[in-house]
Amino acid sequence: MEADRVQKPLRQLRKALKRLPKDPAPETVHKLRTRARHVEAIAAALSEPDEKKARRLLKSIKPVRKAAGDVRDMDVLSGNALSLPQNSHRESQQDAFRASLTRLVGLLGIARKKSAGELFNAVDDQRKAARRVLKQYAKLAQTALGRKNSSSSGAAPSPSEQHIQTVIANLNGELRRWPALSARNIHPFRLKVKELRYILQLLPNADSGLIDALGSVKDQIGDWHDWQQLAETAEQMLGPSEDRALLAEIDRIGRQKLRHALASANALRKRHLESSPARRRKTR
């Protein structure tokens, strides 16, 4: 395992927590959330250098990751809403459709502003503790990885590497044995896919083709999940009668996205998860 594959995400998250605007840009929020999830995967995968420190790290960044997720959700839902074609309905319905869309986007903007304030407060509350434990954990990880890198090539894998291989094998087995995929269980499946992908990225000899395939499935399921969330949120914010054209269009797109996500996930299981990815090597 290369030290920088562990150190870089820790450094990036520590830097991101140093200063956050009260109204952060969507890309800033996305990076913060992604980096927090990456660090969570690293801390969960490594048995070394200090399990207690890893638990403390996870505890300190969880509120930030969840708050960033709420803001990110509003950004994605607003983007999806604005992507809806406004001229695909009969002329008599277009004005009502546009009015519904304008109302929905406005309400999502209000929710985004509230979530951004909660994210700012979460970062403000956790900044000192999270940055301190990130720095401590980085030093401990560097020491552990340094010992391994300085050892001979024939040395046995370190406890951290052994643990990572076990985690990869377990995740691969979970995904391979997953029940028939449906709208009810495909999102938890995606979370496992994301975790496996993050951990594989820690290994310099992991199968890049598998990593790419996991990323593609993650994105397609995530795309469906975003539209499902938009449908649920729109149903809460809008009226079933006056806004029915917009609600129906969101539902139609969501069902289409689900079909694509299921096909992609099932293809991944069939093509890539028959054997443990921990044993795969990059081919050139």
PDB file of C-alpha atoms in Angstrom, residues 11-273:
ATOM      1  CA  ARG A  11      -4.718  16.136   4.007  1.00  0.00           C
ATOM      2  CA  GLN A  12      -7.490  17.193   1.663  1.00  0.00           C
ATOM      3  CA  LEU A  13     -10.207  16.846   4.274  1.00  0.00           C
ATOM      4  CA  ARG A  14      -8.163  18.663   6.898  1.00  0.00           C
ATOM      5  CA  LYS A  15      -7.658  21.551   4.460  1.00  0.00           C
ATOM      6  CA  ALA A  16     -11.347  21.605   3.491  1.00  0.00           C
ATOM      7  CA  LEU A  17     -12.353  21.943   7.149  1.00  0.00           C
ATOM      8  CA  LYS A  18     -10.056  24.915   7.735  1.00  0.00           C
ATOM      9  CA  ARG A  19     -12.401  27.427   6.152  1.00  0.00           C
ATOM     10  CA  LEU A  20     -15.923  27.041   4.762  1.00  0.00           C
ATOM     11  CA  PRO A  21     -18.093  29.909   3.454  1.00  0.00           C
ATOM     12  CA  LYS A  22     -21.580  30.387   4.866  1.00  0.00           C
ATOM     13  CA  ASP A  23     -22.986  29.826   1.384  1.00  0.00           C
ATOM     14  CA  PRO A  24     -20.557  27.333  -0.177  1.00  0.00           C
ATOM     15  CA  ALA A  25     -20.604  26.619  -3.886  1.00  0.00           C
ATOM     16  CA  PRO A  26     -22.031  23.238  -4.983  1.00  0.00           C
ATOM     17  CA  GLU A  27     -18.578  21.982  -6.004  1.00  0.00           C
ATOM     18  CA  THR A  28     -17.145  22.921  -2.598  1.00  0.00           C
ATOM     19  CA  VAL A  29     -19.888  20.968  -0.836  1.00  0.00           C
ATOM     20  CA  HIS A  30     -19.438  17.990  -3.149  1.00  0.00           C
ATOM     21  CA  LYS A  31     -15.686  17.836  -2.503  1.00  0.00           C
ATOM     22  CA  LEU A  32     -16.175  18.138   1.253  1.00  0.00           C
ATOM     23  CA  ARG A  33     -18.706  15.309   1.322  1.00  0.00           C
ATOM     24  CA  THR A  34     -16.663  13.063  -0.982  1.00  0.00           C
ATOM     25  CA  ARG A  35     -13.481  13.597   1.021  1.00  0.00           C
ATOM     26  CA  ALA A  36     -15.282  12.844   4.276  1.00  0.00           C
ATOM     27  CA  ARG A  37     -16.635   9.592   2.832  1.00  0.00           C
ATOM     28  CA  HIS A  38     -13.185   8.685   1.524  1.00  0.00           C
ATOM     29  CA  VAL A  39     -11.617   9.187   4.941  1.00  0.00           C
ATOM     30  CA  GLU A  40     -14.403   7.178   6.576  1.00  0.00           C
ATOM     31  CA  ALA A  41     -13.632   4.281   4.233  1.00  0.00           C
ATOM     32  CA  ILE A  42      -9.920   4.500   5.029  1.00  0.00           C
ATOM     33  CA  ALA A  43     -10.504   4.568   8.795  1.00  0.00           C
ATOM     34  CA  ALA A  44     -12.881   1.620   8.572  1.00  0.00           C
ATOM     35  CA  ALA A  45     -10.486  -0.402   6.416  1.00  0.00           C
ATOM     36  CA  LEU A  46      -7.301   0.060   8.423  1.00  0.00           C
ATOM     37  CA  SER A  47      -6.900  -2.015  11.568  1.00  0.00           C
ATOM     38  CA  GLU A  48      -3.713  -0.091  12.261  1.00  0.00           C
ATOM     39  CA  PRO A  49      -2.409   2.175  13.587  1.00  0.00           C
ATOM     40  CA  ASP A  50      -4.967   2.874  16.343  1.00  0.00           C
ATOM     41  CA  GLU A  51      -8.561   1.624  16.393  1.00  0.00           C
ATOM     42  CA  LYS A  52      -9.534   4.068  19.136  1.00  0.00           C
ATOM     43  CA  LYS A  53      -8.135   6.969  17.104  1.00  0.00           C
ATOM     44  CA  ALA A  54     -10.006   5.723  14.044  1.00  0.00           C
ATOM     45  CA  ARG A  55     -13.297   5.658  15.972  1.00  0.00           C
ATOM     46  CA  ARG A  56     -12.617   9.172  17.235  1.00  0.00           C
ATOM     47  CA  LEU A  57     -11.915  10.291  13.679  1.00  0.00           C
ATOM     48  CA  LEU A  58     -15.157   8.779  12.391  1.00  0.00           C
ATOM     49  CA  LYS A  59     -17.131  10.394  15.197  1.00  0.00           C
ATOM     50  CA  SER A  60     -15.692  13.844  14.510  1.00  0.00           C
ATOM     51  CA  ILE A  61     -16.364  13.915  10.765  1.00  0.00           C
ATOM     52  CA  LYS A  62     -19.750  12.174  10.675  1.00  0.00           C
ATOM     53  CA  PRO A  63     -21.794  15.331  11.519  1.00  0.00           C
ATOM     54  CA  VAL A  64     -19.959  17.253   8.799  1.00  0.00           C
ATOM     55  CA  ARG A  65     -20.460  14.528   6.207  1.00  0.00           C
ATOM     56  CA  LYS A  66     -24.185  14.260   6.978  1.00  0.00           C
ATOM     57  CA  ALA A  67     -24.701  18.033   6.885  1.00  0.00           C
ATOM     58  CA  ALA A  68     -22.777  18.280   3.607  1.00  0.00           C
ATOM     59  CA  GLY A  69     -24.972  15.502   2.242  1.00  0.00           C
ATOM     60  CA  ASP A  70     -28.119  17.510   2.963  1.00  0.00           C
ATOM     61  CA  VAL A  71     -26.777  20.522   1.062  1.00  0.00           C
ATOM     62  CA  ARG A  72     -25.534  18.342  -1.775  1.00  0.00           C
ATOM     63  CA  ASP A  73     -28.964  16.736  -2.063  1.00  0.00           C
ATOM     64  CA  MET A  74     -30.611  20.119  -2.591  1.00  0.00           C
ATOM     65  CA  ASP A  75     -28.013  21.070  -5.224  1.00  0.00           C
ATOM     66  CA  VAL A  76     -28.560  17.839  -7.148  1.00  0.00           C
ATOM     67  CA  LEU A  77     -32.349  17.968  -6.875  1.00  0.00           C
ATOM     68  CA  SER A  78     -32.405  21.563  -8.108  1.00  0.00           C
ATOM     69  CA  GLY A  79     -30.146  20.643 -11.022  1.00  0.00           C
ATOM     70  CA  ASN A  80     -32.342  17.700 -11.972  1.00  0.00           C
ATOM     71  CA  ALA A  81     -35.485  19.827 -11.745  1.00  0.00           C
ATOM     72  CA  LEU A  82     -33.979  22.487 -13.984  1.00  0.00           C
ATOM     73  CA  SER A  83     -33.001  19.824 -16.531  1.00  0.00           C
ATOM     74  CA  LEU A  84     -36.633  18.874 -17.146  1.00  0.00           C
ATOM     75  CA  PRO A  85     -37.853  19.705 -20.661  1.00  0.00           C
ATOM     76  CA  GLN A  86     -40.507  22.404 -20.390  1.00  0.00           C
ATOM     77  CA  ASN A  87     -41.937  22.074 -23.901  1.00  0.00           C
ATOM     78  CA  SER A  88     -42.715  18.345 -23.916  1.00  0.00           C
ATOM     79  CA  HIS A  89     -46.350  18.833 -22.897  1.00  0.00           C
ATOM     80  CA  ARG A  90     -49.421  20.022 -24.697  1.00  0.00           C
ATOM     81  CA  GLU A  91     -49.545  23.787 -25.034  1.00  0.00           C
ATOM     82  CA  SER A  92     -52.456  23.961 -22.588  1.00  0.00           C
ATOM     83  CA  GLN A  93     -50.288  22.250 -19.920  1.00  0.00           C
ATOM     84  CA  GLN A  94     -47.033  24.117 -20.457  1.00  0.00           C
ATOM     85  CA  ASP A  95     -47.904  27.182 -18.382  1.00  0.00           C
ATOM     86  CA  ALA A  96     -49.005  25.021 -15.434  1.00  0.00           C
ATOM     87  CA  PHE A  97     -45.915  22.845 -15.779  1.00  0.00           C
ATOM     88  CA  ARG A  98     -43.604  25.864 -15.746  1.00  0.00           C
ATOM     89  CA  ALA A  99     -45.410  27.375 -12.773  1.00  0.00           C
ATOM     90  CA  SER A 100     -45.033  24.109 -10.865  1.00  0.00           C
ATOM     91  CA  LEU A 101     -41.363  23.902 -11.755  1.00  0.00           C
ATOM     92  CA  THR A 102     -40.714  27.488 -10.690  1.00  0.00           C
ATOM     93  CA  ARG A 103     -42.415  26.819  -7.365  1.00  0.00           C
ATOM     94  CA  LEU A 104     -40.454  23.605  -6.792  1.00  0.00           C
ATOM     95  CA  VAL A 105     -37.078  25.181  -7.603  1.00  0.00           C
ATOM     96  CA  GLY A 106     -37.837  28.080  -5.279  1.00  0.00           C
ATOM     97  CA  LEU A 107     -38.727  25.762  -2.407  1.00  0.00           C
ATOM     98  CA  LEU A 108     -35.594  23.679  -3.001  1.00  0.00           C
ATOM     99  CA  GLY A 109     -33.560  26.896  -2.863  1.00  0.00           C
ATOM    100  CA  ILE A 110     -35.044  27.758   0.518  1.00  0.00           C
ATOM    101  CA  ALA A 111     -34.248  24.266   1.809  1.00  0.00           C
ATOM    102  CA  ARG A 112     -30.705  24.562   0.441  1.00  0.00           C
ATOM    103  CA  LYS A 113     -30.109  27.820   2.284  1.00  0.00           C
ATOM    104  CA  LYS A 114     -31.257  26.262   5.552  1.00  0.00           C
ATOM    105  CA  SER A 115     -29.064  23.178   5.019  1.00  0.00           C
ATOM    106  CA  ALA A 116     -26.055  25.361   4.168  1.00  0.00           C
ATOM    107  CA  GLY A 117     -26.448  27.139   7.491  1.00  0.00           C
ATOM    108  CA  GLU A 118     -26.559  23.814   9.310  1.00  0.00           C
ATOM    109  CA  LEU A 119     -23.425  22.680   7.457  1.00  0.00           C
ATOM    110  CA  PHE A 120     -21.593  25.869   8.434  1.00  0.00           C
ATOM    111  CA  ASN A 121     -22.513  25.282  12.078  1.00  0.00           C
ATOM    112  CA  ALA A 122     -21.469  21.605  11.907  1.00  0.00           C
ATOM    113  CA  VAL A 123     -18.064  22.493  10.493  1.00  0.00           C
ATOM    114  CA  ASP A 124     -17.652  25.278  13.041  1.00  0.00           C
ATOM    115  CA  ASP A 125     -18.478  22.869  15.881  1.00  0.00           C
ATOM    116  CA  GLN A 126     -16.258  20.019  14.658  1.00  0.00           C
ATOM    117  CA  ARG A 127     -13.411  21.926  12.993  1.00  0.00           C
ATOM    118  CA  LYS A 128     -10.910  21.966  15.847  1.00  0.00           C
ATOM    119  CA  ALA A 129     -11.431  18.383  16.990  1.00  0.00           C
ATOM    120  CA  ALA A 130     -11.644  16.939  13.485  1.00  0.00           C
ATOM    121  CA  ARG A 131      -8.534  18.708  12.192  1.00  0.00           C
ATOM    122  CA  ARG A 132      -6.578  17.674  15.288  1.00  0.00           C
ATOM    123  CA  VAL A 133      -7.515  13.999  15.031  1.00  0.00           C
ATOM    124  CA  LEU A 134      -6.939  14.010  11.260  1.00  0.00           C
ATOM    125  CA  LYS A 135      -3.394  15.256  11.866  1.00  0.00           C
ATOM    126  CA  GLN A 136      -2.794  12.699  14.618  1.00  0.00           C
ATOM    127  CA  TYR A 137      -4.192   9.856  12.541  1.00  0.00           C
ATOM    128  CA  ALA A 138      -2.074  10.879   9.543  1.00  0.00           C
ATOM    129  CA  LYS A 139       1.091  10.707  11.643  1.00  0.00           C
ATOM    130  CA  LEU A 140       0.194   7.296  13.038  1.00  0.00           C
ATOM    131  CA  ALA A 141      -0.634   5.971   9.580  1.00  0.00           C
ATOM    132  CA  GLN A 142       2.611   7.365   8.168  1.00  0.00           C
ATOM    133  CA  THR A 143       4.616   5.587  10.872  1.00  0.00           C
ATOM    134  CA  ALA A 144       2.854   2.275  10.273  1.00  0.00           C
ATOM    135  CA  LEU A 145       3.157   2.486   6.484  1.00  0.00           C
ATOM    136  CA  GLY A 146       6.747   3.638   6.744  1.00  0.00           C
ATOM    137  CA  ARG A 147       7.666   0.518   8.694  1.00  0.00           C
ATOM    138  CA  LYS A 148       6.104  -1.624   5.990  1.00  0.00           C
ATOM    139  CA  ASN A 149       7.743   0.239   3.117  1.00  0.00           C
ATOM    140  CA  SER A 150      11.184  -0.066   4.715  1.00  0.00           C
ATOM    141  CA  SER A 151      10.858  -3.807   5.154  1.00  0.00           C
ATOM    142  CA  SER A 152      12.105  -6.325   2.646  1.00  0.00           C
ATOM    143  CA  SER A 153       9.993  -7.302  -0.341  1.00  0.00           C
ATOM    144  CA  GLY A 154       9.589 -10.791   1.029  1.00  0.00           C
ATOM    145  CA  ALA A 155       8.154  -9.682   4.356  1.00  0.00           C
ATOM    146  CA  ALA A 156       4.694 -10.758   5.379  1.00  0.00           C
ATOM    147  CA  PRO A 157       1.869  -8.251   4.859  1.00  0.00           C
ATOM    148  CA  SER A 158       1.321  -5.815   7.711  1.00  0.00           C
ATOM    149  CA  PRO A 159      -1.792  -6.158   9.897  1.00  0.00           C
ATOM    150  CA  SER A 160      -3.305  -3.187   8.047  1.00  0.00           C
ATOM    151  CA  GLU A 161      -2.780  -4.825   4.666  1.00  0.00           C
ATOM    152  CA  GLN A 162      -4.142  -8.130   5.913  1.00  0.00           C
ATOM    153  CA  HIS A 163      -7.196  -6.349   7.274  1.00  0.00           C
ATOM    154  CA  ILE A 164      -7.760  -4.499   3.987  1.00  0.00           C
ATOM    155  CA  GLN A 165      -7.631  -7.772   2.061  1.00  0.00           C
ATOM    156  CA  THR A 166     -10.168  -9.266   4.454  1.00  0.00           C
ATOM    157  CA  VAL A 167     -12.477  -6.251   4.123  1.00  0.00           C
ATOM    158  CA  ILE A 168     -12.272  -6.430   0.316  1.00  0.00           C
ATOM    159  CA  ALA A 169     -13.057 -10.137   0.300  1.00  0.00           C
ATOM    160  CA  ASN A 170     -16.000  -9.633   2.655  1.00  0.00           C
ATOM    161  CA  LEU A 171     -17.437  -6.781   0.592  1.00  0.00           C
ATOM    162  CA  ASN A 172     -17.030  -8.757  -2.608  1.00  0.00           C
ATOM    163  CA  GLY A 173     -18.865 -11.668  -1.001  1.00  0.00           C
ATOM    164  CA  GLU A 174     -21.690  -9.423   0.207  1.00  0.00           C
ATOM    165  CA  LEU A 175     -22.201  -7.963  -3.267  1.00  0.00           C
ATOM    166  CA  ARG A 176     -22.017 -11.374  -4.914  1.00  0.00           C
ATOM    167  CA  ARG A 177     -24.599 -12.866  -2.527  1.00  0.00           C
ATOM    168  CA  TRP A 178     -26.896  -9.838  -2.552  1.00  0.00           C
ATOM    169  CA  PRO A 179     -30.597 -10.712  -2.986  1.00  0.00           C
ATOM    170  CA  ALA A 180     -32.288  -9.966  -6.296  1.00  0.00           C
ATOM    171  CA  LEU A 181     -31.909  -6.260  -6.867  1.00  0.00           C
ATOM    172  CA  SER A 182     -34.952  -4.008  -6.692  1.00  0.00           C
ATOM    173  CA  ALA A 183     -35.890  -0.432  -5.856  1.00  0.00           C
ATOM    174  CA  ARG A 184     -35.924  -1.446  -2.179  1.00  0.00           C
ATOM    175  CA  ASN A 185     -32.366  -2.677  -1.887  1.00  0.00           C
ATOM    176  CA  ILE A 186     -30.350  -1.161  -4.726  1.00  0.00           C
ATOM    177  CA  HIS A 187     -29.354   1.960  -2.741  1.00  0.00           C
ATOM    178  CA  PRO A 188     -27.751  -0.082   0.106  1.00  0.00           C
ATOM    179  CA  PHE A 189     -26.064  -2.093  -2.664  1.00  0.00           C
ATOM    180  CA  ARG A 190     -24.613   1.186  -3.971  1.00  0.00           C
ATOM    181  CA  LEU A 191     -23.197   2.061  -0.553  1.00  0.00           C
ATOM    182  CA  LYS A 192     -21.310  -1.241  -0.507  1.00  0.00           C
ATOM    183  CA  VAL A 193     -20.103  -0.625  -4.062  1.00  0.00           C
ATOM    184  CA  LYS A 194     -18.777   2.790  -3.027  1.00  0.00           C
ATOM    185  CA  GLU A 195     -17.018   1.327   0.008  1.00  0.00           C
ATOM    186  CA  LEU A 196     -15.371  -1.410  -2.053  1.00  0.00           C
ATOM    187  CA  ARG A 197     -14.240   1.108  -4.658  1.00  0.00           C
ATOM    188  CA  TYR A 198     -12.714   3.451  -2.081  1.00  0.00           C
ATOM    189  CA  ILE A 199     -10.782   0.614  -0.460  1.00  0.00           C
ATOM    190  CA  LEU A 200      -9.543  -0.818  -3.757  1.00  0.00           C
ATOM    191  CA  GLN A 201      -8.169   2.612  -4.581  1.00  0.00           C
ATOM    192  CA  LEU A 202      -5.831   2.261  -1.604  1.00  0.00           C
ATOM    193  CA  LEU A 203      -4.019  -0.587  -3.369  1.00  0.00           C
ATOM    194  CA  PRO A 204      -1.560   0.259  -6.163  1.00  0.00           C
ATOM    195  CA  ASN A 205      -2.072  -3.124  -7.859  1.00  0.00           C
ATOM    196  CA  ALA A 206      -5.882  -3.197  -7.805  1.00  0.00           C
ATOM    197  CA  ASP A 207      -7.766  -3.928 -11.024  1.00  0.00           C
ATOM    198  CA  SER A 208      -8.404  -0.540 -12.648  1.00  0.00           C
ATOM    199  CA  GLY A 209     -11.110  -2.075 -14.835  1.00  0.00           C
ATOM    200  CA  LEU A 210     -13.032  -3.189 -11.767  1.00  0.00           C
ATOM    201  CA  ILE A 211     -12.603   0.209 -10.132  1.00  0.00           C
ATOM    202  CA  ASP A 212     -14.018   1.867 -13.258  1.00  0.00           C
ATOM    203  CA  ALA A 213     -16.929  -0.584 -13.391  1.00  0.00           C
ATOM    204  CA  LEU A 214     -17.749   0.047  -9.729  1.00  0.00           C
ATOM    205  CA  GLY A 215     -17.642   3.785 -10.390  1.00  0.00           C
ATOM    206  CA  SER A 216     -20.031   3.491 -13.332  1.00  0.00           C
ATOM    207  CA  VAL A 217     -22.542   1.449 -11.322  1.00  0.00           C
ATOM    208  CA  LYS A 218     -22.216   3.819  -8.373  1.00  0.00           C
ATOM    209  CA  ASP A 219     -23.041   6.763 -10.636  1.00  0.00           C
ATOM    210  CA  GLN A 220     -26.006   5.125 -12.339  1.00  0.00           C
ATOM    211  CA  ILE A 221     -27.613   4.001  -9.099  1.00  0.00           C
ATOM    212  CA  GLY A 222     -26.889   7.421  -7.623  1.00  0.00           C
ATOM    213  CA  ASP A 223     -28.578   9.072 -10.603  1.00  0.00           C
ATOM    214  CA  TRP A 224     -31.723   7.010 -10.028  1.00  0.00           C
ATOM    215  CA  HIS A 225     -31.632   7.687  -6.277  1.00  0.00           C
ATOM    216  CA  ASP A 226     -31.440  11.435  -6.923  1.00  0.00           C
ATOM    217  CA  TRP A 227     -34.565  11.291  -9.103  1.00  0.00           C
ATOM    218  CA  GLN A 228     -36.351   9.164  -6.527  1.00  0.00           C
ATOM    219  CA  GLN A 229     -35.509  11.760  -3.872  1.00  0.00           C
ATOM    220  CA  LEU A 230     -36.725  14.516  -6.177  1.00  0.00           C
ATOM    221  CA  ALA A 231     -40.024  12.653  -6.633  1.00  0.00           C
ATOM    222  CA  GLU A 232     -40.481  12.230  -2.875  1.00  0.00           C
ATOM    223  CA  THR A 233     -39.504  15.837  -2.136  1.00  0.00           C
ATOM    224  CA  ALA A 234     -41.735  17.226  -4.886  1.00  0.00           C
ATOM    225  CA  GLU A 235     -44.696  15.236  -3.573  1.00  0.00           C
ATOM    226  CA  GLN A 236     -44.163  16.842  -0.158  1.00  0.00           C
ATOM    227  CA  MET A 237     -43.736  20.369  -1.493  1.00  0.00           C
ATOM    228  CA  LEU A 238     -46.313  20.444  -4.287  1.00  0.00           C
ATOM    229  CA  GLY A 239     -49.986  19.692  -4.736  1.00  0.00           C
ATOM    230  CA  PRO A 240     -51.208  16.413  -6.261  1.00  0.00           C
ATOM    231  CA  SER A 241     -53.751  18.160  -8.486  1.00  0.00           C
ATOM    232  CA  GLU A 242     -52.341  21.475  -9.685  1.00  0.00           C
ATOM    233  CA  ASP A 243     -48.810  20.067 -10.034  1.00  0.00           C
ATOM    234  CA  ARG A 244     -49.685  16.630 -11.396  1.00  0.00           C
ATOM    235  CA  ALA A 245     -47.970  17.138 -14.789  1.00  0.00           C
ATOM    236  CA  LEU A 246     -44.626  17.902 -13.165  1.00  0.00           C
ATOM    237  CA  LEU A 247     -44.972  15.099 -10.639  1.00  0.00           C
ATOM    238  CA  ALA A 248     -45.814  12.622 -13.408  1.00  0.00           C
ATOM    239  CA  GLU A 249     -42.779  13.654 -15.468  1.00  0.00           C
ATOM    240  CA  ILE A 250     -40.414  13.271 -12.514  1.00  0.00           C
ATOM    241  CA  ASP A 251     -41.890   9.847 -11.767  1.00  0.00           C
ATOM    242  CA  ARG A 252     -41.510   8.753 -15.409  1.00  0.00           C
ATOM    243  CA  ILE A 253     -37.833   9.710 -15.491  1.00  0.00           C
ATOM    244  CA  GLY A 254     -37.240   8.013 -12.145  1.00  0.00           C
ATOM    245  CA  ARG A 255     -38.667   4.723 -13.399  1.00  0.00           C
ATOM    246  CA  GLN A 256     -36.472   4.935 -16.492  1.00  0.00           C
ATOM    247  CA  LYS A 257     -33.379   5.601 -14.368  1.00  0.00           C
ATOM    248  CA  LEU A 258     -34.232   2.613 -12.155  1.00  0.00           C
ATOM    249  CA  ARG A 259     -34.303   0.253 -15.149  1.00  0.00           C
ATOM    250  CA  HIS A 260     -30.864   1.450 -16.235  1.00  0.00           C
ATOM    251  CA  ALA A 261     -29.445   1.195 -12.709  1.00  0.00           C
ATOM    252  CA  LEU A 262     -30.727  -2.350 -12.211  1.00  0.00           C
ATOM    253  CA  ALA A 263     -29.300  -3.482 -15.547  1.00  0.00           C
ATOM    254  CA  SER A 264     -25.916  -1.938 -14.764  1.00  0.00           C
ATOM    255  CA  ALA A 265     -25.751  -3.418 -11.252  1.00  0.00           C
ATOM    256  CA  ASN A 266     -26.719  -6.890 -12.420  1.00  0.00           C
ATOM    257  CA  ALA A 267     -24.093  -6.735 -15.183  1.00  0.00           C
ATOM    258  CA  LEU A 268     -21.453  -5.787 -12.597  1.00  0.00           C
ATOM    259  CA  ARG A 269     -22.287  -8.787 -10.444  1.00  0.00           C
ATOM    260  CA  LYS A 270     -22.175 -11.130 -13.421  1.00  0.00           C
ATOM    261  CA  ARG A 271     -18.983  -9.831 -15.032  1.00  0.00           C
ATOM    262  CA  HIS A 272     -16.768  -8.657 -12.190  1.00  0.00           C
ATOM    263  CA  LEU A 273     -17.681 -10.186  -8.846  1.00  0.00           C
TER     264      LEU A 273
END
